[in-house]
Short mmCIF file of C-alpha atoms and ligand atoms in Angstrom, two decimals:
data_model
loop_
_atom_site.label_atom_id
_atom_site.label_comp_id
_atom_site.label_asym_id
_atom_site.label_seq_id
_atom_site.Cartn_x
_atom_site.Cartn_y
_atom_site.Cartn_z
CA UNK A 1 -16.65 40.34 12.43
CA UNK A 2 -14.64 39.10 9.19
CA UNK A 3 -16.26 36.36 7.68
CA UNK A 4 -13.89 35.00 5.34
CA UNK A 5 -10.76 34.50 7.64
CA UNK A 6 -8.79 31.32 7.42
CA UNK A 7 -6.21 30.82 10.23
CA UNK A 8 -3.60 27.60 10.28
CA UNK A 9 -0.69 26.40 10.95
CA UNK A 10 2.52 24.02 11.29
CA UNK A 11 4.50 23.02 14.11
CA UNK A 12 7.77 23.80 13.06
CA UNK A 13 9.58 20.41 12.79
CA UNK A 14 11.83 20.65 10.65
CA UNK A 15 11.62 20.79 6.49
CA UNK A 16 8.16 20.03 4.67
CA UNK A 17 7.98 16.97 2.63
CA UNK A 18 5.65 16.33 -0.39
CA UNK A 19 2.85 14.96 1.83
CA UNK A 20 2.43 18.50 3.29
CA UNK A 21 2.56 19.97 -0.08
CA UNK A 22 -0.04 17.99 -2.00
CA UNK A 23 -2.53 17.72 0.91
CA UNK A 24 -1.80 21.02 2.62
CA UNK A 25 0.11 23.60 1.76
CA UNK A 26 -1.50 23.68 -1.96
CA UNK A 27 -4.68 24.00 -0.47
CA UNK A 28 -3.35 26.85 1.70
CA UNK A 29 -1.79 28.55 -0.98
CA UNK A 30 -4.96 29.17 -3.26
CA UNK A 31 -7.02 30.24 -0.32
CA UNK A 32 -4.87 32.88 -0.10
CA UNK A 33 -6.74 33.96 -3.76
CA UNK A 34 -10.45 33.79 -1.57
CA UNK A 35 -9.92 34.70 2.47
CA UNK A 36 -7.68 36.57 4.64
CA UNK A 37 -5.66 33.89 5.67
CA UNK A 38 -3.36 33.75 8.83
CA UNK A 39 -0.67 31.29 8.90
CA UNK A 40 0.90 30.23 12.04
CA UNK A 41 4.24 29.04 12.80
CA UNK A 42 3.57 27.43 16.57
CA UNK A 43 6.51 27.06 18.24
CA UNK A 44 5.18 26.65 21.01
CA UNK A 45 3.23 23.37 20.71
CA UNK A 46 6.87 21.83 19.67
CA UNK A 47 7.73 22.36 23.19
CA UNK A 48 4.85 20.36 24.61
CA UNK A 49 7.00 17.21 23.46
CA UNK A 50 10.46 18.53 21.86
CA UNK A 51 11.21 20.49 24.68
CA UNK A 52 14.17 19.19 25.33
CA UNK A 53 15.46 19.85 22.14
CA UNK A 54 15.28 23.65 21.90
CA UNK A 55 18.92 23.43 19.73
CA UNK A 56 16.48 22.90 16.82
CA UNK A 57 14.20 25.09 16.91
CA UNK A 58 15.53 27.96 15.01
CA UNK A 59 16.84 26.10 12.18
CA UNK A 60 13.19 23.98 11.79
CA UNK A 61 11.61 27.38 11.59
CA UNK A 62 14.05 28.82 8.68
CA UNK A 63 13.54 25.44 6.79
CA UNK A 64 9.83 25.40 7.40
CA UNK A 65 9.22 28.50 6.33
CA UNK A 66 11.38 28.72 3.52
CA UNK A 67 9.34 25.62 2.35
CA UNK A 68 6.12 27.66 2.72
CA UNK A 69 7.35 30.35 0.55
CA UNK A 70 8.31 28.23 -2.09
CA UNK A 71 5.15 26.39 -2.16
CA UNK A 72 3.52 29.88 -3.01
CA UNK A 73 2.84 31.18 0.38
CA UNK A 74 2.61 34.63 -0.05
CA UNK A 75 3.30 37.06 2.65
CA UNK A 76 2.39 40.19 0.63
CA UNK A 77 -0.94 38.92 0.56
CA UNK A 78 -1.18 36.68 3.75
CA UNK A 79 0.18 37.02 7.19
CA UNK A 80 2.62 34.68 8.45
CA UNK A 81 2.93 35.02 12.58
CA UNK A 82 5.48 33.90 15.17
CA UNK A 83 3.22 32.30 17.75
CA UNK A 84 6.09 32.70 20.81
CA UNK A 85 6.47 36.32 19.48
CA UNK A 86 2.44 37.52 20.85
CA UNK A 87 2.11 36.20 24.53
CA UNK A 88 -1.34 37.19 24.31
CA UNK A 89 -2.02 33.33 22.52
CA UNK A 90 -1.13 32.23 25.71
CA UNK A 91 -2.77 34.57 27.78
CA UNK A 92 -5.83 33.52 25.65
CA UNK A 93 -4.94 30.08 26.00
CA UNK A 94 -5.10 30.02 30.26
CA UNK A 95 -8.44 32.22 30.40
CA UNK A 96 -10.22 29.84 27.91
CA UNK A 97 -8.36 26.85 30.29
CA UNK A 98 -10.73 27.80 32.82
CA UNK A 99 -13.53 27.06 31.17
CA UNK A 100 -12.54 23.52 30.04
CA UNK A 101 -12.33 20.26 32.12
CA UNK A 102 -9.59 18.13 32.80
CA UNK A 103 -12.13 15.26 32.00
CA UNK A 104 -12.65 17.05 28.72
CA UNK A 105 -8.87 16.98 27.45
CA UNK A 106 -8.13 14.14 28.31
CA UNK A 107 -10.65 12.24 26.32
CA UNK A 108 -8.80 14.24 22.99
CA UNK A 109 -7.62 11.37 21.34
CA UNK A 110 -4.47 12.82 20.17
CA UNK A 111 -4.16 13.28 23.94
CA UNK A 112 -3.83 9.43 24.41
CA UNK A 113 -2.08 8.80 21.01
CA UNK A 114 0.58 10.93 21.97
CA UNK A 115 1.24 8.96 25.83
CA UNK A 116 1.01 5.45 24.23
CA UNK A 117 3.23 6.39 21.41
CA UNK A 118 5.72 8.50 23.53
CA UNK A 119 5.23 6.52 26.50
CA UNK A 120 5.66 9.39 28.56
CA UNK A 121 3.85 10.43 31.54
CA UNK A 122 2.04 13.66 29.92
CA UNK A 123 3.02 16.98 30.84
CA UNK A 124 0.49 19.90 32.15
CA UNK A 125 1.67 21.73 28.23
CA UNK A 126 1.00 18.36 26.55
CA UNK A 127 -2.66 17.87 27.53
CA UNK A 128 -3.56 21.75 27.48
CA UNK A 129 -2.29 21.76 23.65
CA UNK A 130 -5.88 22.01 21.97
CA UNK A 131 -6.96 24.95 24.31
CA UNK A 132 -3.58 26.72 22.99
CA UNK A 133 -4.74 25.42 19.71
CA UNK A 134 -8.20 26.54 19.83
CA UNK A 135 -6.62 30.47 21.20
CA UNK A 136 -4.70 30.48 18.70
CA UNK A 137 -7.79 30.10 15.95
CA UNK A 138 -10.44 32.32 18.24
CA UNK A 139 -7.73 35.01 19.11
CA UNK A 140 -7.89 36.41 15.29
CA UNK A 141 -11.67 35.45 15.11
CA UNK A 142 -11.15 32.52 12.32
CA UNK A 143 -13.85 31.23 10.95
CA UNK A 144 -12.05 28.61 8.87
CA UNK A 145 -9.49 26.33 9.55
CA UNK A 146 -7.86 23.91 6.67
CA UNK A 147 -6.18 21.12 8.75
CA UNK A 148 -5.99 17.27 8.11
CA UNK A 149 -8.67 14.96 9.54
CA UNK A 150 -6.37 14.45 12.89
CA UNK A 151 -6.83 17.69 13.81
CA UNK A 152 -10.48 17.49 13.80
CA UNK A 153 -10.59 16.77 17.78
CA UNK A 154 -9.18 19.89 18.37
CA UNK A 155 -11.06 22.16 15.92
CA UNK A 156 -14.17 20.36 18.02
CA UNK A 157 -12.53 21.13 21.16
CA UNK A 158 -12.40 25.05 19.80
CA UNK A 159 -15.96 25.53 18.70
CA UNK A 160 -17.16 24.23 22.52
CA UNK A 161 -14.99 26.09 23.94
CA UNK A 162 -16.11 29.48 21.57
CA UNK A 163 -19.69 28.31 22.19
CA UNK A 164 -19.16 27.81 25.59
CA UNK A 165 -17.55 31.88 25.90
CA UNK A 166 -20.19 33.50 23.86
CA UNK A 167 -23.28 31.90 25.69
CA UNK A 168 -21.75 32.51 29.51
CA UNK A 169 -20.57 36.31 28.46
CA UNK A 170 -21.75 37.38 25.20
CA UNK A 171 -21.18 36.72 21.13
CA UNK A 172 -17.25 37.07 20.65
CA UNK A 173 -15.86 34.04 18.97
CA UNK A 174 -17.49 32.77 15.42
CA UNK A 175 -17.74 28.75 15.87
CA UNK A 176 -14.40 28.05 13.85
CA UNK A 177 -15.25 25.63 11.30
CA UNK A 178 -12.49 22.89 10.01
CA UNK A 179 -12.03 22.66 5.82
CA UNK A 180 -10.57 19.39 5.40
CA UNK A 181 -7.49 19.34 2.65
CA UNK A 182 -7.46 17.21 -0.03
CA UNK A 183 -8.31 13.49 0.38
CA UNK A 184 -5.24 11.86 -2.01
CA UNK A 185 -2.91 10.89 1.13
CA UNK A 186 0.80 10.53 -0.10
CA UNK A 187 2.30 7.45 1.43
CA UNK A 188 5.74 7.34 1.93
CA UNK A 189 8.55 5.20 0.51
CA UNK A 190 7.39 2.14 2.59
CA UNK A 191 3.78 2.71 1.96
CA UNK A 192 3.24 4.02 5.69
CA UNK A 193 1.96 7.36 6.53
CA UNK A 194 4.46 9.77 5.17
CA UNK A 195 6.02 10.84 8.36
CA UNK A 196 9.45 13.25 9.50
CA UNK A 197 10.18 10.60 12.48
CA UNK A 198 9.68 7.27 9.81
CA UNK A 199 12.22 8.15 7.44
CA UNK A 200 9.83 7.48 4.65
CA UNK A 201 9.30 11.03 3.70
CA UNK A 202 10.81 12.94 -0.01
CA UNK A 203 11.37 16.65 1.50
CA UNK A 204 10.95 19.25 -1.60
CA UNK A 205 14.57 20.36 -0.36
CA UNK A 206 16.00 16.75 -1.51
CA UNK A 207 18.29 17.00 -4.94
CA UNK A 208 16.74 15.48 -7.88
CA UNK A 209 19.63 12.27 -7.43
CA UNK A 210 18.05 11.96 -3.83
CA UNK A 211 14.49 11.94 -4.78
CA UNK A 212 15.33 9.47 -7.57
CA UNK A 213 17.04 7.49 -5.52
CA UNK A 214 14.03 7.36 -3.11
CA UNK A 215 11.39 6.61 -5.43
CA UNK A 216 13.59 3.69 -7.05
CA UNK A 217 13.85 2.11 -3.49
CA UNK A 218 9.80 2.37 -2.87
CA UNK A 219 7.51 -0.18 -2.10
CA UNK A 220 5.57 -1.53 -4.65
CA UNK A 221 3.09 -4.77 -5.05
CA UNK A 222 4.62 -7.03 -2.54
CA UNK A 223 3.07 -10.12 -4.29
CA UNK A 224 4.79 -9.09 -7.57
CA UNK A 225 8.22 -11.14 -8.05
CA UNK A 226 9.15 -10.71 -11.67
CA UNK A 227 7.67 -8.04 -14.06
CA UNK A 228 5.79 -10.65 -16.16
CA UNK A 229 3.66 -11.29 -13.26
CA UNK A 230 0.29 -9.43 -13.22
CA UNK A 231 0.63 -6.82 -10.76
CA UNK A 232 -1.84 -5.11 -8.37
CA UNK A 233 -2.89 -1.19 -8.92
CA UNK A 234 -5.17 -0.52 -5.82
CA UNK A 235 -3.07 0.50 -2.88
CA UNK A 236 0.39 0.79 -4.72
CA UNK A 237 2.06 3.64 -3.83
CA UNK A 238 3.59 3.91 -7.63
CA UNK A 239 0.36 4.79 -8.65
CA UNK A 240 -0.79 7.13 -5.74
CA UNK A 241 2.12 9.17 -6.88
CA UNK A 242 1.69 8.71 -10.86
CA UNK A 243 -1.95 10.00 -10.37
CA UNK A 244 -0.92 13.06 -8.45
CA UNK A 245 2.41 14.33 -9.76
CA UNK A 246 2.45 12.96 -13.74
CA UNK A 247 0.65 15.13 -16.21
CA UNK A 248 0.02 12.68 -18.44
CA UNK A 249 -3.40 10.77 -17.54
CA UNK A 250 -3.13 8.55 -20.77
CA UNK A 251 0.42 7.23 -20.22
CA UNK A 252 -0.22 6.60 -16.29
CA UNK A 253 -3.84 4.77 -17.81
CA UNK A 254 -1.27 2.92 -19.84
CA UNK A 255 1.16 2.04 -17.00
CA UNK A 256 -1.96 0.86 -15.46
CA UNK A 257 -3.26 -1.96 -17.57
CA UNK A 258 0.31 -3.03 -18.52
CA UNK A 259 1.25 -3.25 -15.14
CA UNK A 260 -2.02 -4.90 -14.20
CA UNK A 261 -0.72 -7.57 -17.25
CA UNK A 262 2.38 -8.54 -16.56
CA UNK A 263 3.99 -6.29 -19.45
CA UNK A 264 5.85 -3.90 -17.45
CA UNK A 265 8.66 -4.02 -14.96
CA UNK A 266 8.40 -1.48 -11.43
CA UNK A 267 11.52 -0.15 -12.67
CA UNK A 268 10.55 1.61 -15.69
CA UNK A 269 7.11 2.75 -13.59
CA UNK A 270 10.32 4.14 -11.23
CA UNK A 271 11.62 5.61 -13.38
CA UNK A 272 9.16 7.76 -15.02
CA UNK A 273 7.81 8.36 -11.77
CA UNK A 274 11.05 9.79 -10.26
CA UNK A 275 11.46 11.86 -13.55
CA UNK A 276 7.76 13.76 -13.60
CA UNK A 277 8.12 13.98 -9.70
CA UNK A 278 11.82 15.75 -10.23
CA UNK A 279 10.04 18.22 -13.00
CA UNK A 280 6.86 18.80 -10.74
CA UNK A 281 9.39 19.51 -7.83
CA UNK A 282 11.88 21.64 -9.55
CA UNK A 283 10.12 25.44 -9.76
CA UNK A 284 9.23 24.51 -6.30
CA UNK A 285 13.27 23.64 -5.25
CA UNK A 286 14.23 27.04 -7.09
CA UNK A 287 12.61 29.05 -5.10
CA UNK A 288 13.35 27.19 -1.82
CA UNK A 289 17.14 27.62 -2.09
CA UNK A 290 16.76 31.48 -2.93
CA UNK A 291 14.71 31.96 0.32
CA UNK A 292 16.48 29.66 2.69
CA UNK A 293 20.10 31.66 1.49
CA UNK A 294 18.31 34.44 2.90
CA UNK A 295 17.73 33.80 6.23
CA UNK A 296 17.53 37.73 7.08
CA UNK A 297 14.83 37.93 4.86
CA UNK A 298 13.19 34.62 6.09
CA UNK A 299 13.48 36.35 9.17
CA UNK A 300 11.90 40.13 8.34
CA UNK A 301 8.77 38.14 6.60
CA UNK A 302 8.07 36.85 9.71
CA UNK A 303 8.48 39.91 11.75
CA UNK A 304 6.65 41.79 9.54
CA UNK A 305 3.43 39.31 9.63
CA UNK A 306 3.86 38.85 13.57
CA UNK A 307 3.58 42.85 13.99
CA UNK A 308 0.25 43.05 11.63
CA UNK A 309 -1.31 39.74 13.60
CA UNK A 310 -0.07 41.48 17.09
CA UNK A 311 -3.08 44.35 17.11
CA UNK A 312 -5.42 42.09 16.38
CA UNK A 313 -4.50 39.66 19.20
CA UNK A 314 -4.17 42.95 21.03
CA UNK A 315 -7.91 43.60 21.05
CA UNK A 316 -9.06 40.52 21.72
CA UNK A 317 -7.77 39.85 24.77
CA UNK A 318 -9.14 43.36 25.60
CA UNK A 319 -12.79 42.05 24.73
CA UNK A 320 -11.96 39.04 26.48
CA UNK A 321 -10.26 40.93 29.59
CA UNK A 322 -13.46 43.26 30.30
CA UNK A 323 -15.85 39.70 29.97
CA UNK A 324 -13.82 38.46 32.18
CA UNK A 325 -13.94 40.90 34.54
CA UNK A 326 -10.35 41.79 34.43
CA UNK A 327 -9.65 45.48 34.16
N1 LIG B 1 -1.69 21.22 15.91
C1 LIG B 1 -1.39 21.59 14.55
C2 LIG B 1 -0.57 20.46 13.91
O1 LIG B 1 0.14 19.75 14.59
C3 LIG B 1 -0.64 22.88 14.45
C4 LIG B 1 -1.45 24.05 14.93
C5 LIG B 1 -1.18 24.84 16.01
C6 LIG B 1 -2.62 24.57 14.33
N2 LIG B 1 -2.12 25.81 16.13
C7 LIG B 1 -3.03 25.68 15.13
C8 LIG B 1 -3.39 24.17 13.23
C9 LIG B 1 -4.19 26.38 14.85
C10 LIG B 1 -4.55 24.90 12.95
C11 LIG B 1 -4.94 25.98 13.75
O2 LIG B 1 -0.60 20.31 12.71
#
């Protein structure tokens, strides 16, 4: 069994904004340096809420993906899969279904997240999404799974499940375990979770004018009214960003205690801010435009990852199959 394996993945929503690059796909790309990594693009959990929207699909895969390529993501030495493209994740998916209660999923707490904030009555596909979720980790045998600490119910919900399989037939599935990304959480513009559906989020596709033009409209220190009054670091998304994307630790120290005094106004922090963020961004917008005015290629990369990850999901569900009984 491979013991360094990392699988993970995106819904593919639509274009990756810098909240996904600093706490995740960073952390994905230098993996990629240590494991075997598998990187999914699941399609298929979109439709357990946006299926009504299928226009979009396509399009939110190309601009995903070419996101993940320019953030380093590197298919010559990981493998990026389709999930629609290998039934056998859902074939997976409904055997391990069987061995999970309905009382189980739905105490997930994404489960009840997801009704309240929707205010939908949940589908069957909405609260099976964590056993689709946990095939799609035990089908390649991961052992490691970087996510963000919502996820965590689900990676739980997989290792029970993987525990549950190995001690009724025998010892298939490692325990996946979850690697939590990096703790620095970018807000977004309005200091709320950075979020696609807020409106609060800086894509790495937006021009350097946009960008600017978002981090001169952020929120700041709300009890702050002219720039000679002493303002408040802790909590202030102008430093959350400063202390992530400026090189300079001595000027953003500076910015600090000036700030903290009353001798500096948010615009200049603004402005600095929008300038090392445009020069952190720009390698990263390079490549993105290359890849995403290649949509054949975009397209090839994926095809080419989806036929590796295909035997591999092959002979699992063969294992799984003959425990099962199923010949
Ligand atoms: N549920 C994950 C998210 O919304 C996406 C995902 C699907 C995933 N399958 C996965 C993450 C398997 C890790 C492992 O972010």
């Amino acid at each position: 069994m491979p013991k360094n394996r990392v699988l993970t993945g995106h819904r593919p929503t639509g274009p990756r904004h810098i909240g996904h690059l600093v706490g995740t796909l960073e952390t994905w790309a230098a993996l990629q340096d240590t494991h075997e990594c598998f990187f999914l693009v699941a399609d298929l959990h979109v439709l357990t809420t946006d299926y009504a929207h299928p226009q979009y699909i396509q399009d939110n895969i190309c601009n995903m993906l070419a996101d993940w390529l320019a953030a380093s993501i590197d298919p010559s030495r990981a493998t990026i899969i389709l999930q629609s493209a290998i039934p056998e994740h859902a074939q997976l998916a409904l055997l391990l279904g069987m061995l999970v209660t309905v009382a189980r999923l739905v105490r997930v707490p994404t489960y009840k997240e997801h009704i309240r904030e929707l205010g939908i009555q949940p589908s069957l596909g909405l609260l099976t999404y964590p056993i689709l979720q946990a095939a799609d980790i035990l089908i390649y045998k991961a052992n490691t799974v970087p996510v963000g600490e919502d996820q965590l119910p689900h990676i739980e919900l997989a290792r029970e499940t993987a525990r549950r399989f190995n001690q009724i037939y025998r010892q298939i599935f490692p325990e996946p375990e979850a690697l939590l990304s990096r703790s620095t959480r970018l807000p977004g513009v309005d200091n709320r979770t950075m979020h696609t559906s807020y409106g609060n989020a800086i894509y790495l596709r937006d021009t350097p004018k946009e960008t600017t033009r978002k981090v001169m409209s952020m929120y700041t220190d709300p009890t702050r009214i002219h720039p000679s009054d002493p303002g408040h670091i802790e909590g202030n998304p102008l430093f959350v960003y400063h202390d992530v994307f400026n090189p300079n630790p001595e000027e953003v120290k500076e910015f600090k205690i000036r700030y903290q005094a009353g001798r500096i106004g948010d615009v200049e922090i603004k402005k600095r801010l929008a300038e090392v963020l445009n020069i952190y961004l720009a390698p990263l917008r390079e490549r993105r435009a290359k890849f995403i005015a290649q949509p054949k290629m975009l397209m090839e990369i994926l095809h080419t990852g989806t036929e590796r990850a295909r035997h591999i999901a092959r002979e699992t569900i063969e294992e799984i199959q003959v425990c099962l009984g199923l010949l």
